[in-house]
């Protein structure tokens, strides 16, 4: 460390031009950068890309050139890692006490949190497109190498629904992370959710009905098969309200009121 | 420039701050002095809106911090030395701040120079920083927006004698150029060296305030401090 005295050249109390508040897009850029400027962030991003590509390639080799089946495999990795990405994004500032600096720089906490949520949601879309690209390439190559006809069964609607489902799992992670402000707790809830609903669904008719309306993984499934009925839509809406909208609202309220220490 | 107006803060059962009033004017370094748990950090957090006063108000430039236009351009703040992500480099932490404030990247190099962190040190992750380096990083972050008011929570903690001399020179220079500096400290010697005004708190109350000479009246600050805070230490967690 250099110990020499540095001449002070600061400008004292010079007035700052009006309109110095950070525009929203600047906050989004800062929050996007925070996702990849630490080693742990980079590892998670690499894992997301690596697991997606690896699972698509492996499945393609095993089942042959069937595009939709190959693409669907990527959903397993994405379904696990994307909620974690969402959770870590919104809990990191509390874990690492960086909220002290972040909310001193921008006291409008609601804007910061909104800016924080956008990059992971965009990442879910990007990861879905990456999986699609990998699935198309694998399908073409496997068909070419094995001299068998490729099955192109990915309709635009299916792709849209599948991407939407991936966005929903990130949103669930963001919502639970914001509500609980604690990464391990939120991850446990995310992981335990499907197990719990499996048990609830076996608790007689009322349990089955409950799981049918509140198990987000189950209600989002028709999205990816593009055969959504009105009833499916209603069930999806209810589970999204329960797992995403409500915890997000409660979490935002908590963050805005919370004492930052 | 900084004004605390009858600020009280009550946690469930503890009164962390009790009717705290004082002002900090331009061109002065004011030390907020008191034993651990006297409510110093709480008061500074309330000033910046990280915590909410139960009653009373704290203002900077006559307004609540959050209502200022571009508050971090006008008020530089530094809180706990652990307020930086351990896995981020010092430079990256400053870059995020500069980005948020819409400042050019060269400002990062400028503040690094101001606090005496070398370029090599700035490229290391904060996890490996000594307490003194974290304090310098915190001060660098506070200086990013060329603020006219500085609020520093225990900036002298963990500084070696050279570091203290550097801090004194830096804060003196800032005050002389018109800045208002408010720093908290439980180190008497530090307050005596750096500040020209002192606000002494204990059990959440202001026990005395004034210039060093007014307060000491020929005694050492240490005598004054212990007289004032007798029985007032370790009051709240």
Short mmCIF file of C-alpha atoms in Angstrom, two decimals, chain A residues 1-23 25-41 92-93 95-109 112 116 253 255-261, chain B residues 1 9 11 45 48-52 65-74 77 79-80 82-88 92 95-97 99-102 105 107 113-118 121 130 132-133 136 141 143 146-148 160 162-163 165-166 169-170 173-174 177-179:
data_model
loop_
_atom_site.label_atom_id
_atom_site.label_comp_id
_atom_site.label_asym_id
_atom_site.label_seq_id
_atom_site.Cartn_x
_atom_site.Cartn_y
_atom_site.Cartn_z
CA UNK A 1 0.00 0.00 0.00
CA UNK A 2 1.37 3.40 -0.81
CA UNK A 3 1.49 5.64 2.20
CA UNK A 4 2.40 8.91 0.52
CA UNK A 5 0.16 11.86 1.11
CA UNK A 6 -2.11 12.56 -1.81
CA UNK A 7 -2.97 16.16 -2.55
CA UNK A 8 -6.65 16.76 -2.15
CA UNK A 9 -8.18 18.07 -5.31
CA UNK A 10 -11.82 17.59 -4.49
CA UNK A 11 -14.25 20.31 -5.37
CA UNK A 12 -15.88 20.93 -1.99
CA UNK A 13 -19.54 21.73 -2.02
CA UNK A 14 -19.89 22.46 -5.72
CA UNK A 15 -23.54 22.20 -6.75
CA UNK A 16 -24.45 19.27 -8.94
CA UNK A 17 -26.45 19.72 -12.10
CA UNK A 18 -30.12 18.94 -11.68
CA UNK A 19 -31.36 15.60 -12.92
CA UNK A 20 -28.47 13.67 -11.42
CA UNK A 21 -30.78 10.81 -10.48
CA UNK A 22 -29.85 7.51 -12.09
CA UNK A 23 -32.13 6.55 -15.00
CA UNK A 25 -31.61 1.62 -17.65
CA UNK A 26 -28.41 2.59 -15.85
CA UNK A 27 -29.55 0.71 -12.75
CA UNK A 28 -30.36 -2.33 -14.92
CA UNK A 29 -26.87 -2.21 -16.46
CA UNK A 30 -25.30 -2.07 -12.98
CA UNK A 31 -27.41 -4.96 -11.71
CA UNK A 32 -26.66 -7.04 -14.83
CA UNK A 33 -22.95 -6.47 -14.26
CA UNK A 34 -23.25 -7.66 -10.65
CA UNK A 35 -24.39 -11.06 -11.96
CA UNK A 36 -21.04 -11.77 -13.58
CA UNK A 37 -18.41 -9.67 -11.79
CA UNK A 38 -17.63 -12.20 -9.06
CA UNK A 39 -16.20 -15.67 -9.33
CA UNK A 40 -19.35 -17.26 -7.93
CA UNK A 41 -21.47 -15.35 -10.45
CA UNK A 92 -26.85 -11.30 -2.28
CA UNK A 93 -27.07 -7.68 -1.14
CA UNK A 95 -25.99 -11.62 2.59
CA UNK A 96 -22.96 -9.47 1.82
CA UNK A 97 -24.11 -6.23 3.47
CA UNK A 98 -23.70 -4.46 0.13
CA UNK A 99 -27.23 -3.14 0.56
CA UNK A 100 -25.58 -0.45 2.70
CA UNK A 101 -23.74 0.89 -0.33
CA UNK A 102 -26.38 0.12 -2.93
CA UNK A 103 -29.25 1.83 -1.14
CA UNK A 104 -27.08 4.78 -0.13
CA UNK A 105 -26.25 5.30 -3.81
CA UNK A 106 -29.89 4.91 -4.86
CA UNK A 107 -32.34 5.39 -1.99
CA UNK A 108 -35.33 4.53 -4.18
CA UNK A 109 -35.18 0.86 -3.24
CA UNK A 112 -33.17 -0.92 -7.48
CA UNK A 116 -32.32 -6.34 -10.14
CA UNK A 253 -42.77 -4.06 0.95
CA UNK A 255 -37.28 -4.39 1.49
CA UNK A 256 -38.59 -0.84 1.32
CA UNK A 257 -39.35 -0.74 5.04
CA UNK A 258 -36.41 -2.71 6.25
CA UNK A 259 -33.62 -1.21 8.31
CA UNK A 260 -30.40 -1.67 6.37
CA UNK A 261 -27.55 -2.71 8.62
CA UNK B 1 -25.37 21.40 5.98
CA UNK B 9 -35.11 5.93 17.52
CA UNK B 11 -36.26 -0.41 18.84
CA UNK B 45 -27.95 5.46 8.95
CA UNK B 48 -29.00 8.60 4.83
CA UNK B 49 -32.40 6.89 4.98
CA UNK B 50 -31.05 3.39 5.59
CA UNK B 51 -32.93 3.46 8.86
CA UNK B 52 -36.03 5.37 9.88
CA UNK B 65 -31.33 12.50 1.87
CA UNK B 66 -33.64 10.41 -0.30
CA UNK B 67 -35.36 13.55 -1.58
CA UNK B 68 -32.17 15.16 -2.85
CA UNK B 69 -31.64 15.22 -6.59
CA UNK B 70 -28.81 12.72 -7.05
CA UNK B 71 -28.10 12.35 -3.32
CA UNK B 72 -24.89 10.34 -3.69
CA UNK B 73 -23.42 13.10 -5.87
CA UNK B 74 -23.86 15.53 -3.02
CA UNK B 77 -21.20 7.93 2.66
CA UNK B 79 -20.74 2.54 6.48
CA UNK B 80 -19.41 -0.77 7.74
CA UNK B 82 -17.80 -5.14 5.28
CA UNK B 83 -20.22 -3.29 2.98
CA UNK B 84 -18.35 -4.55 -0.11
CA UNK B 85 -18.82 -7.95 -1.73
CA UNK B 86 -15.89 -10.12 -0.63
CA UNK B 87 -15.68 -11.76 -4.06
CA UNK B 88 -15.52 -8.50 -5.97
CA UNK B 92 -15.01 -3.42 -9.50
CA UNK B 95 -16.77 0.81 -10.93
CA UNK B 96 -20.30 -0.23 -9.94
CA UNK B 97 -20.58 2.96 -7.88
CA UNK B 99 -21.66 3.47 -13.17
CA UNK B 100 -24.62 4.10 -10.86
CA UNK B 101 -23.63 7.75 -10.58
CA UNK B 102 -23.03 8.08 -14.31
CA UNK B 105 -14.36 5.21 -15.46
CA UNK B 107 -13.00 8.66 -11.77
CA UNK B 113 -5.13 7.63 -6.08
CA UNK B 114 -6.81 9.87 -3.52
CA UNK B 115 -6.96 7.08 -0.94
CA UNK B 116 -3.59 5.59 -1.82
CA UNK B 117 -4.70 2.17 -3.03
CA UNK B 118 -2.38 0.95 -5.76
CA UNK B 121 -4.29 -3.73 -4.83
CA UNK B 130 -6.89 -5.67 5.51
CA UNK B 132 -7.16 -0.48 6.73
CA UNK B 133 -7.50 -1.21 2.99
CA UNK B 136 -9.55 3.31 2.20
CA UNK B 141 -16.33 5.06 -2.69
CA UNK B 143 -15.54 10.43 -2.72
CA UNK B 146 -17.20 14.73 -5.48
CA UNK B 147 -19.65 15.30 -2.63
CA UNK B 148 -19.92 18.47 -0.56
CA UNK B 160 -2.20 2.25 11.27
CA UNK B 162 0.43 6.37 8.74
CA UNK B 163 -3.16 5.66 7.77
CA UNK B 165 -2.12 10.71 9.33
CA UNK B 166 -3.35 10.24 5.81
CA UNK B 169 -4.78 15.19 5.96
CA UNK B 170 -7.53 14.10 3.58
CA UNK B 173 -8.18 19.22 3.06
CA UNK B 174 -11.78 18.42 2.20
CA UNK B 177 -12.22 23.29 0.50
CA UNK B 178 -15.72 23.75 1.92
CA UNK B 179 -16.87 20.20 2.68
#
